[in-house]
Short mmCIF file of C-alpha atoms and ligand atoms in Angstrom, two decimals:
data_model
loop_
_atom_site.label_atom_id
_atom_site.label_comp_id
_atom_site.label_asym_id
_atom_site.label_seq_id
_atom_site.Cartn_x
_atom_site.Cartn_y
_atom_site.Cartn_z
CA MET A 6 1.44 -39.49 4.05
CA LYS A 7 4.93 -38.36 3.01
CA GLU A 8 7.98 -39.81 4.81
CA GLU A 9 8.91 -36.32 6.08
CA ILE A 10 5.58 -36.01 7.87
CA LYS A 11 5.79 -39.53 9.32
CA GLU A 12 9.19 -38.55 10.67
CA GLN A 13 7.67 -35.46 12.31
CA PHE A 14 5.04 -37.64 13.99
CA ASN A 15 7.94 -39.64 15.50
CA PHE A 16 9.35 -36.40 16.93
CA ILE A 17 5.88 -35.50 18.23
CA ASP A 18 5.74 -38.83 20.10
CA LYS A 19 9.23 -38.34 21.55
CA ILE A 20 8.37 -34.85 22.79
CA LYS A 21 5.11 -36.13 24.22
CA SER A 22 6.95 -38.60 26.41
CA ILE A 23 9.46 -35.94 27.50
CA ASN A 24 6.53 -33.65 28.41
CA GLU A 25 4.47 -36.35 30.17
CA GLY A 26 2.92 -35.17 33.46
CA LYS A 27 4.47 -31.69 33.27
CA ASN A 28 1.30 -29.76 32.33
CA LEU A 29 3.18 -27.57 29.85
CA LYS A 30 1.55 -24.66 28.02
CA TYR A 31 1.92 -22.97 24.66
CA ASN A 32 1.02 -19.52 23.40
CA ILE A 33 0.89 -18.47 19.74
CA PHE A 34 1.01 -14.85 18.61
CA THR A 35 -0.24 -14.62 15.02
CA MET A 36 0.27 -11.64 12.74
CA GLY A 37 -1.26 -11.00 9.34
CA CYS A 38 -3.77 -12.69 7.10
CA GLN A 39 -6.11 -15.66 7.29
CA LEU A 40 -3.47 -17.85 5.67
CA ASN A 41 -1.20 -17.19 8.62
CA GLU A 42 -4.06 -17.87 11.01
CA ASN A 43 -4.60 -21.19 9.25
CA ASP A 44 -0.88 -21.97 9.64
CA SER A 45 -1.15 -21.14 13.34
CA GLU A 46 -3.99 -23.64 13.64
CA LYS A 47 -1.62 -26.29 12.25
CA ILE A 48 1.14 -25.22 14.65
CA ALA A 49 -1.39 -25.48 17.51
CA GLY A 50 -2.39 -28.93 16.24
CA MET A 51 1.23 -30.14 16.38
CA LEU A 52 1.83 -28.62 19.83
CA GLU A 53 -1.29 -30.23 21.31
CA LYS A 54 -0.15 -33.61 20.02
CA MET A 55 3.19 -32.99 21.80
CA GLY A 56 1.27 -32.63 25.07
CA TYR A 57 1.18 -28.84 25.36
CA THR A 58 -2.11 -27.08 26.15
CA VAL A 59 -2.99 -23.56 25.14
CA THR A 60 -2.72 -20.47 27.32
CA ASN A 61 -3.68 -16.96 26.28
CA ASN A 62 -1.16 -15.57 28.76
CA VAL A 63 2.36 -15.65 27.33
CA ASN A 64 3.79 -15.29 30.87
CA GLN A 65 2.50 -18.78 31.63
CA ALA A 66 3.77 -20.32 28.40
CA ASP A 67 6.54 -22.93 28.33
CA ILE A 68 6.80 -22.41 24.60
CA ALA A 69 5.94 -19.13 22.84
CA ILE A 70 5.49 -19.12 19.07
CA PHE A 71 5.45 -15.97 16.96
CA ASN A 72 3.94 -16.54 13.52
CA THR A 73 4.98 -13.42 11.62
CA CYS A 74 3.79 -11.44 8.61
CA CYS A 75 5.87 -8.98 6.61
CA VAL A 76 3.22 -7.28 4.51
CA ARG A 77 3.12 -4.10 6.64
CA GLU A 78 6.12 -2.08 7.77
CA ASN A 79 4.97 -1.61 11.36
CA ALA A 80 4.80 -5.41 11.78
CA GLU A 81 8.59 -5.44 12.26
CA ASP A 82 8.49 -2.92 15.11
CA LYS A 83 5.67 -4.86 16.66
CA LEU A 84 7.56 -8.16 16.48
CA PHE A 85 10.83 -6.78 17.85
CA GLY A 86 8.91 -5.08 20.67
CA LYS A 87 7.31 -8.40 21.60
CA ILE A 88 10.60 -10.35 21.37
CA GLY A 89 12.29 -7.71 23.55
CA GLU A 90 9.62 -8.28 26.20
CA MET A 91 10.37 -12.04 26.10
CA LYS A 92 13.94 -11.64 27.43
CA LYS A 93 12.92 -11.45 31.10
CA LEU A 94 10.48 -14.30 30.66
CA LYS A 95 13.21 -16.43 29.11
CA GLU A 96 15.57 -15.68 32.02
CA ARG A 97 12.87 -16.34 34.62
CA ASN A 98 11.05 -19.38 33.19
CA GLY A 99 13.30 -20.75 30.45
CA THR A 100 10.46 -20.33 27.96
CA ILE A 101 11.28 -21.76 24.53
CA ILE A 102 10.92 -18.98 21.97
CA ALA A 103 10.21 -19.90 18.34
CA ILE A 104 9.70 -17.38 15.55
CA GLY A 105 8.39 -18.39 12.15
CA GLY A 106 6.40 -17.27 9.16
CA CYS A 107 6.92 -14.81 6.32
CA MET A 108 9.27 -12.37 8.07
CA MET A 109 11.79 -15.14 8.66
CA GLN A 110 12.28 -15.42 4.90
CA GLU A 111 13.79 -11.92 4.98
CA LYS A 112 17.55 -11.95 5.50
CA HIS A 113 17.78 -8.60 7.28
CA ILE A 114 15.23 -9.71 9.88
CA VAL A 115 17.00 -12.98 10.64
CA GLU A 116 20.31 -11.08 10.95
CA LYS A 117 18.74 -8.66 13.40
CA LEU A 118 17.38 -11.55 15.45
CA HIS A 119 20.85 -13.13 15.62
CA ASN A 120 22.54 -9.89 16.58
CA SER A 121 20.08 -8.35 18.99
CA TYR A 122 17.94 -11.22 20.29
CA PRO A 123 20.34 -14.14 20.86
CA TYR A 124 17.95 -15.78 23.32
CA VAL A 125 15.54 -16.83 20.54
CA ASP A 126 15.64 -20.65 20.31
CA ILE A 127 14.06 -21.48 16.96
CA ILE A 128 13.78 -19.56 13.70
CA PHE A 129 11.73 -21.30 11.00
CA GLY A 130 10.55 -20.15 7.59
CA THR A 131 7.39 -20.52 5.53
CA HIS A 132 8.62 -23.70 3.81
CA THR A 133 9.71 -25.52 6.98
CA MET A 134 6.78 -25.03 9.33
CA HIS A 135 6.00 -28.77 9.18
CA LYS A 136 9.40 -29.48 10.79
CA LEU A 137 8.57 -27.65 14.00
CA PRO A 138 8.40 -30.92 16.03
CA GLU A 139 11.97 -31.80 14.98
CA ASP A 140 13.16 -28.26 15.79
CA ILE A 141 11.56 -28.34 19.23
CA PHE A 142 13.02 -31.79 19.90
CA LYS A 143 16.54 -30.51 19.10
CA VAL A 144 16.10 -27.65 21.55
CA LEU A 145 14.75 -29.92 24.30
CA GLU A 146 17.40 -32.58 23.81
CA ASN A 147 20.50 -30.56 23.04
CA ARG A 148 19.60 -27.13 24.40
CA ARG A 149 20.91 -25.63 21.19
CA LYS A 150 19.48 -23.01 18.88
CA VAL A 151 17.88 -24.08 15.61
CA GLU A 152 17.57 -22.15 12.38
CA ASP A 153 15.47 -23.91 9.77
CA ILE A 154 14.91 -21.74 6.71
CA ILE A 155 15.03 -22.73 3.05
CA ASN A 156 14.63 -20.44 0.09
CA ILE A 157 13.34 -22.86 -2.48
CA ASP A 158 9.63 -23.37 -2.89
CA GLY A 159 8.37 -25.73 -0.27
CA GLU A 160 6.39 -28.79 -1.10
CA ILE A 161 2.83 -29.24 0.06
CA TYR A 162 2.65 -31.38 3.16
CA GLU A 163 -0.67 -33.05 3.89
CA GLY A 164 -1.65 -34.75 7.11
CA LEU A 165 -0.41 -32.26 9.70
CA PRO A 166 -2.59 -32.18 12.81
CA ILE A 167 -4.74 -29.07 13.20
CA LYS A 168 -6.45 -27.40 16.16
CA ARG A 169 -9.14 -25.07 14.85
CA THR A 170 -10.04 -21.90 16.70
CA ASP A 171 -13.71 -21.90 15.72
CA ASN A 172 -16.47 -24.52 15.89
CA SER A 173 -18.72 -23.37 13.08
CA LYS A 174 -16.44 -21.75 10.48
CA ALA A 175 -13.21 -23.23 9.11
CA SER A 176 -10.54 -22.02 6.70
CA VAL A 177 -9.10 -24.40 4.15
CA THR A 178 -5.95 -23.39 2.27
CA ILE A 179 -6.26 -24.51 -1.36
CA MET A 180 -2.98 -23.14 -2.69
CA TYR A 181 0.29 -21.65 -1.52
CA GLY A 182 2.50 -18.90 -2.94
CA CYS A 183 1.92 -16.38 -5.70
CA ASN A 184 3.23 -15.76 -9.22
CA ASN A 185 2.01 -12.22 -9.67
CA PHE A 186 4.78 -10.01 -8.31
CA CYS A 187 2.70 -6.92 -7.68
CA THR A 188 5.45 -4.34 -7.26
CA TYR A 189 4.51 -3.38 -3.68
CA CYS A 190 4.18 -6.92 -2.38
CA ILE A 191 6.71 -9.12 -0.63
CA VAL A 192 4.57 -12.27 -0.64
CA PRO A 193 5.98 -13.96 -3.79
CA TYR A 194 9.49 -13.56 -2.34
CA VAL A 195 8.65 -15.09 1.02
CA ARG A 196 5.97 -17.63 0.11
CA GLY A 197 7.38 -18.78 -3.24
CA ARG A 198 5.61 -19.70 -6.49
CA GLU A 199 2.05 -20.97 -6.73
CA ARG A 200 1.45 -24.55 -5.66
CA SER A 201 -2.07 -25.96 -5.61
CA ARG A 202 -3.21 -28.72 -3.30
CA LYS A 203 -4.74 -31.81 -4.90
CA LYS A 204 -8.49 -31.49 -5.29
CA GLU A 205 -9.02 -34.83 -3.45
CA ASP A 206 -7.09 -33.56 -0.41
CA ILE A 207 -9.13 -30.35 -0.30
CA LEU A 208 -12.48 -32.07 -0.77
CA ASN A 209 -11.66 -34.76 1.81
CA GLU A 210 -10.66 -32.10 4.33
CA ILE A 211 -13.95 -30.26 3.78
CA LYS A 212 -16.01 -33.48 3.99
CA GLN A 213 -14.29 -34.23 7.30
CA LEU A 214 -15.04 -30.71 8.54
CA ALA A 215 -18.71 -31.14 7.54
CA GLU A 216 -18.84 -34.37 9.56
CA GLU A 217 -17.32 -32.55 12.54
CA GLY A 218 -20.16 -30.00 12.40
CA TYR A 219 -18.54 -27.10 10.54
CA LYS A 220 -21.05 -25.22 8.41
CA GLU A 221 -19.05 -22.46 6.78
CA ILE A 222 -15.85 -22.91 4.77
CA THR A 223 -13.49 -20.21 3.56
CA LEU A 224 -11.20 -21.31 0.73
CA LEU A 225 -7.86 -19.56 1.12
CA GLY A 226 -5.01 -18.66 -1.21
CA GLN A 227 -3.04 -15.63 -2.37
CA ASN A 228 -4.74 -15.93 -5.73
CA VAL A 229 -7.53 -18.49 -5.45
CA ASN A 230 -8.83 -18.15 -8.98
CA SER A 231 -5.48 -19.42 -10.31
CA TYR A 232 -6.13 -22.68 -8.49
CA ASN A 233 -4.91 -25.54 -10.65
CA GLY A 234 -6.20 -28.95 -9.67
CA GLY A 235 -5.06 -30.67 -12.87
CA GLU A 236 -6.33 -30.96 -16.40
CA ASN A 237 -9.60 -29.04 -16.87
CA TYR A 238 -9.96 -28.63 -13.13
CA GLY A 239 -9.67 -25.08 -11.88
CA PHE A 240 -11.29 -22.88 -9.27
CA ALA A 241 -14.74 -23.01 -10.92
CA GLU A 242 -14.76 -26.81 -10.78
CA LEU A 243 -13.55 -26.77 -7.17
CA LEU A 244 -16.36 -24.38 -6.16
CA ARG A 245 -18.92 -26.66 -7.81
CA ASP A 246 -17.56 -29.73 -6.00
CA VAL A 247 -17.41 -28.02 -2.60
CA ASN A 248 -20.98 -26.84 -3.18
CA LYS A 249 -22.08 -30.49 -3.40
CA ILE A 250 -20.74 -31.42 0.04
CA ASP A 251 -23.60 -32.18 2.44
CA LYS A 252 -23.94 -30.19 5.67
CA ILE A 253 -21.76 -27.31 4.42
CA GLU A 254 -24.07 -24.32 4.21
CA LYS A 255 -21.83 -21.42 3.20
CA ILE A 256 -18.72 -21.15 1.06
CA ARG A 257 -16.53 -18.06 0.98
CA PHE A 258 -13.15 -17.51 -0.68
CA ILE A 259 -10.30 -15.07 -0.38
CA SER A 260 -8.51 -13.61 -2.36
CA PRO A 261 -9.17 -13.76 -6.08
CA HIS A 262 -7.27 -11.59 -8.57
CA PRO A 263 -9.41 -9.47 -10.94
CA LYS A 264 -7.24 -10.39 -13.93
CA ASP A 265 -7.97 -14.11 -13.46
CA PHE A 266 -11.74 -13.86 -12.99
CA SER A 267 -12.92 -16.17 -15.79
CA ILE A 268 -16.50 -16.56 -16.96
CA ASP A 269 -16.38 -20.13 -15.62
CA VAL A 270 -15.76 -18.85 -12.10
CA ILE A 271 -18.51 -16.23 -12.46
CA ASN A 272 -20.97 -18.91 -13.61
CA ALA A 273 -19.94 -21.21 -10.77
CA ILE A 274 -20.61 -18.44 -8.23
CA LYS A 275 -23.99 -17.81 -9.84
CA ASP A 276 -24.98 -21.50 -9.95
CA CYS A 277 -23.73 -22.60 -6.53
CA GLU A 278 -26.34 -21.63 -3.97
CA LYS A 279 -23.94 -22.08 -1.05
CA VAL A 280 -21.30 -19.72 -2.45
CA SER A 281 -21.57 -16.31 -0.81
CA LYS A 282 -22.60 -13.54 -3.17
CA ILE A 283 -20.14 -11.06 -1.75
CA ILE A 284 -17.02 -11.10 -3.88
CA HIS A 285 -13.79 -9.76 -2.49
CA LEU A 286 -12.24 -8.12 -5.54
CA PRO A 287 -9.00 -6.35 -4.61
CA LEU A 288 -8.86 -3.04 -6.48
CA GLN A 289 -5.64 -1.59 -4.95
CA SER A 290 -5.95 1.59 -7.03
CA GLY A 291 -8.58 3.09 -9.32
CA SER A 292 -5.97 4.70 -11.55
CA SER A 293 -4.84 2.80 -14.65
CA ASN A 294 -1.45 4.57 -14.36
CA VAL A 295 -0.90 3.39 -10.84
CA LEU A 296 -2.24 -0.09 -11.60
CA LYS A 297 0.37 -0.39 -14.33
CA LYS A 298 3.13 0.61 -11.94
CA MET A 299 1.72 -1.88 -9.45
CA ASN A 300 1.93 -4.62 -12.13
CA ARG A 301 -1.71 -5.53 -11.58
CA HIS A 302 -2.52 -6.37 -15.23
CA TYR A 303 -5.89 -4.60 -15.41
CA THR A 304 -7.02 -1.04 -15.95
CA LYS A 305 -9.66 1.02 -14.18
CA GLU A 306 -12.02 0.38 -17.10
CA GLN A 307 -11.42 -3.37 -17.10
CA TYR A 308 -12.07 -3.53 -13.38
CA LEU A 309 -15.35 -1.65 -13.74
CA GLU A 310 -16.37 -3.82 -16.70
CA LEU A 311 -15.73 -6.94 -14.63
CA VAL A 312 -17.90 -5.57 -11.83
CA GLU A 313 -20.69 -4.75 -14.30
CA LYS A 314 -20.45 -8.19 -15.87
CA MET A 315 -20.78 -9.85 -12.48
CA LYS A 316 -23.67 -7.61 -11.48
CA LYS A 317 -25.46 -8.63 -14.65
CA LEU A 318 -24.80 -12.34 -14.30
CA ILE A 319 -24.98 -12.95 -10.54
CA PRO A 320 -28.22 -11.85 -8.87
CA ASN A 321 -27.69 -9.79 -5.69
CA VAL A 322 -23.89 -9.80 -6.00
CA VAL A 323 -22.02 -7.22 -3.89
CA PHE A 324 -18.32 -6.47 -3.49
CA SER A 325 -15.64 -5.83 -0.95
CA THR A 326 -12.12 -4.69 -1.77
CA ASP A 327 -8.60 -3.71 -0.71
CA ILE A 328 -7.21 -0.28 -1.55
CA ILE A 329 -3.69 1.07 -1.13
CA VAL A 330 -3.37 4.84 -0.82
CA GLY A 331 -0.16 6.73 -1.56
CA PHE A 332 1.63 4.32 -3.90
CA PRO A 333 4.84 5.93 -5.30
CA GLU A 334 4.10 8.63 -7.90
CA GLU A 335 0.35 8.56 -7.16
CA THR A 336 -0.95 11.99 -8.22
CA GLU A 337 -4.06 13.79 -7.02
CA GLU A 338 -5.70 12.78 -10.32
CA ASP A 339 -4.78 9.14 -9.76
CA PHE A 340 -6.24 9.29 -6.28
CA LYS A 341 -9.45 10.84 -7.63
CA ASP A 342 -9.75 7.82 -9.96
CA THR A 343 -9.71 5.61 -6.88
CA LEU A 344 -12.49 7.69 -5.30
CA ASP A 345 -14.39 7.45 -8.58
CA VAL A 346 -14.28 3.64 -8.59
CA VAL A 347 -15.37 3.55 -4.94
CA LYS A 348 -18.34 5.80 -5.78
CA LYS A 349 -19.31 3.66 -8.76
CA VAL A 350 -18.99 0.18 -7.24
CA GLU A 351 -20.42 1.04 -3.77
CA PHE A 352 -18.44 -1.64 -1.93
CA GLU A 353 -19.93 -3.31 1.14
CA GLN A 354 -16.52 -3.28 2.80
CA VAL A 355 -13.23 -1.60 1.97
CA PHE A 356 -9.96 -2.61 3.62
CA MET A 357 -7.88 0.55 3.31
CA PHE A 358 -4.10 0.65 3.62
CA ILE A 359 -1.54 3.41 3.52
CA TYR A 360 1.28 2.29 1.21
CA SER A 361 4.27 1.13 3.19
CA ARG A 362 7.67 0.36 1.68
CA ARG A 363 8.85 -3.23 1.80
CA VAL A 364 12.56 -3.90 1.45
CA GLY A 365 13.29 -5.96 -1.67
CA THR A 366 10.22 -4.94 -3.69
CA PRO A 367 10.38 -2.87 -6.92
CA ALA A 368 8.07 -0.20 -5.46
CA ASP A 369 10.54 0.40 -2.64
CA ARG A 370 13.12 1.41 -5.25
CA MET A 371 10.75 3.76 -7.12
CA GLU A 372 11.44 7.45 -7.00
CA ASN A 373 8.83 9.95 -5.89
CA GLN A 374 7.66 8.20 -2.78
CA ILE A 375 4.62 10.08 -1.51
CA PRO A 376 5.17 12.18 1.65
CA GLU A 377 3.50 10.80 4.74
CA GLU A 378 1.20 13.80 5.25
CA ILE A 379 -0.21 13.47 1.72
CA LYS A 380 -0.73 9.75 2.17
CA HIS A 381 -2.62 10.38 5.41
CA GLU A 382 -4.66 13.19 3.94
CA ARG A 383 -5.75 10.97 1.03
CA PHE A 384 -6.40 8.06 3.36
CA ASN A 385 -8.73 10.24 5.45
CA ARG A 386 -10.64 11.42 2.37
CA LEU A 387 -11.07 7.84 1.21
CA LYS A 388 -12.17 6.76 4.70
CA GLU A 389 -14.75 9.53 4.82
CA LEU A 390 -16.22 8.44 1.48
CA VAL A 391 -16.22 4.76 2.41
CA GLU A 392 -17.87 5.42 5.78
CA SER A 393 -20.59 7.58 4.25
CA GLN A 394 -21.29 4.84 1.71
CA ILE A 395 -21.36 2.13 4.36
CA GLU A 396 -23.78 4.14 6.47
CA SER A 397 -26.25 4.66 3.64
CA ASN A 398 -25.73 1.13 2.35
CA ASN A 399 -26.44 -0.37 5.80
CA LYS A 400 -29.85 1.32 5.80
CA LYS A 401 -31.02 -0.96 3.02
CA TYR A 402 -30.78 -3.91 5.43
CA ILE A 403 -33.30 -2.46 7.89
CA GLY A 404 -36.53 -4.49 7.79
CA THR A 405 -34.94 -7.32 5.77
CA ILE A 406 -34.76 -10.91 6.98
CA GLN A 407 -31.25 -12.38 6.92
CA LYS A 408 -30.26 -16.03 7.18
CA ILE A 409 -27.47 -16.10 9.76
CA LEU A 410 -25.14 -18.83 10.98
CA VAL A 411 -24.82 -18.09 14.71
CA GLU A 412 -21.07 -17.92 15.37
CA GLY A 413 -21.09 -17.32 19.10
CA LYS A 414 -21.40 -14.61 21.72
CA SER A 415 -20.74 -11.04 20.67
CA LYS A 416 -17.21 -9.95 21.64
CA ASN A 417 -18.52 -6.58 22.88
CA ASN A 418 -21.59 -7.81 24.71
CA SER A 419 -21.65 -11.35 26.05
CA ASN A 420 -25.46 -11.17 26.46
CA MET A 421 -25.84 -10.99 22.70
CA LEU A 422 -25.15 -13.51 19.94
CA THR A 423 -23.43 -12.72 16.69
CA GLY A 424 -23.24 -13.94 13.10
CA ARG A 425 -22.87 -12.56 9.58
CA THR A 426 -25.11 -11.89 6.64
CA ASP A 427 -24.25 -13.51 3.31
CA SER A 428 -22.61 -10.17 2.50
CA ASN A 429 -20.37 -10.55 5.56
CA LYS A 430 -22.00 -7.83 7.72
CA VAL A 431 -21.77 -8.52 11.43
CA VAL A 432 -25.22 -8.88 13.02
CA VAL A 433 -25.87 -8.94 16.78
CA PHE A 434 -29.09 -10.15 18.39
CA GLU A 435 -30.43 -11.63 21.63
CA GLY A 436 -30.71 -15.39 21.86
CA ASN A 437 -29.89 -18.57 23.78
CA ASP A 438 -26.47 -20.16 23.63
CA GLU A 439 -28.05 -23.34 22.22
CA LEU A 440 -28.48 -21.48 18.95
CA ILE A 441 -24.70 -21.30 18.44
CA ASN A 442 -23.69 -23.13 15.24
CA THR A 443 -27.26 -23.21 13.93
CA THR A 444 -28.68 -21.17 11.07
CA ILE A 445 -31.56 -18.87 11.95
CA ASN A 446 -33.58 -16.01 10.48
CA VAL A 447 -32.91 -12.56 11.88
CA LYS A 448 -34.90 -9.42 11.12
CA ILE A 449 -32.63 -6.36 10.94
CA LEU A 450 -33.86 -3.56 13.18
CA SER A 451 -31.11 -0.95 13.13
CA GLN A 452 -27.77 -0.18 11.54
CA HIS A 453 -24.50 0.99 13.07
CA MET A 454 -21.24 1.71 11.27
CA TRP A 455 -19.63 -1.68 11.79
CA TYR A 456 -22.60 -3.92 12.61
CA LEU A 457 -26.34 -4.41 12.29
CA LYS A 458 -28.72 -5.15 15.16
CA GLY A 459 -31.61 -7.56 14.76
CA GLU A 460 -34.09 -9.92 16.37
CA ILE A 461 -34.65 -13.60 15.77
CA ILE A 462 -37.91 -14.27 13.97
CA ASP A 463 -37.75 -18.07 14.10
CA SER A 464 -35.19 -20.71 14.89
S1 LIG B 506 -1.50 -11.10 -6.06
FE1 LIG B 506 -0.11 -9.37 -5.77
S2 LIG B 506 -0.74 -8.55 -3.77
FE2 LIG B 506 -1.56 -10.63 -3.88
S3 LIG B 506 0.01 -11.91 -2.92
FE3 LIG B 506 0.41 -11.94 -5.13
S4 LIG B 506 1.90 -10.29 -5.42
FE4 LIG B 506 1.00 -9.97 -3.41
#
């Protein structure tokens, strides 16, 4: 364990003795992607070691953490709305307010926090999250504000405590940062360049999770198929090694980049029986013109060729994707190319986004930004196509038997259990709570837009 982390454990112990017998609570508000959620699990892990326990009600929190994301424009409004609401709470209860994550790497956001929200206690960035115990200690001891942001690429810190939110599925970050600089994306500016964790650290973490009873692992990174675990050890090798770990039943990963999808990775997906056969392959646009302006390094044709190659080599492979509608200068013809790819690939799931400008990115400075009404009109046409495809695609599940890891009770109906097919479709069915975290066979009886309904045929 690095000295810096040992030092943080000392701060954790000091805070724990300050907090002794006070029954203090924490609340974490997490924005954005699974990587951020994984970071929040580490923040929760540190807070629990300091003697705080979780509350879902921020009004009862002694410390409120906001783990921010800056990928979407409306995230800023959302954050400032939430921080505004904290003022009264701060005055009434003295709640410690800490804001961290990607948005804190943006200068204009930090300035706004200083000017308009002076009651915020701690501001920390993406490279200093591991120092949260020290930051909290300074606030408790000296009652002074702390700003802890660095702009150089952070190191990888192993050994932080973690409090996972789920008992059957776990996310494991395999790399940090991104080198791709897609022109619409702020991530490389706020998360820095790519840094891969050591393969031993990843594999040991997963072995530990397997021992703790976790059955499904999602490998996380901004660009997982650029994973670099040393000489001749890339993402394909990592998938093969994770596949060998006993008691892990399902392996998923998010997100790969189409330009880095090597034949080695395709073969590893084919050969590894635990690796899910749904591939998330972010398209972003179906137009080669737009893809060039996005700096994505593939064309429409190359994307479709890759899909065909995978369909040929990996039995039963299916795809999900991300699409941005209304990128600057996107013409009607460009948009039709996107619809064309959607028709051809028949994705199982499409995460659709309306392009939103991010300060500091090249796309924000491009001329010919698309008017909002055109963006929305295109978005609705894409949504209509995607939904009609999903509806007809879901029908193919009816009558099939799906192996499902039971994740828990359905959020919408606590009398039902829920899990996912290999292709990541939500399935709900009746069953006893004892089945949670076991793998069972479910026969699909009916399809609905966002889920399938089934019945257990054995257990
Ligand atoms: S690959 Fe592109 S979209 Fe993904 S994080 Fe990197 S820059 Fe952003």
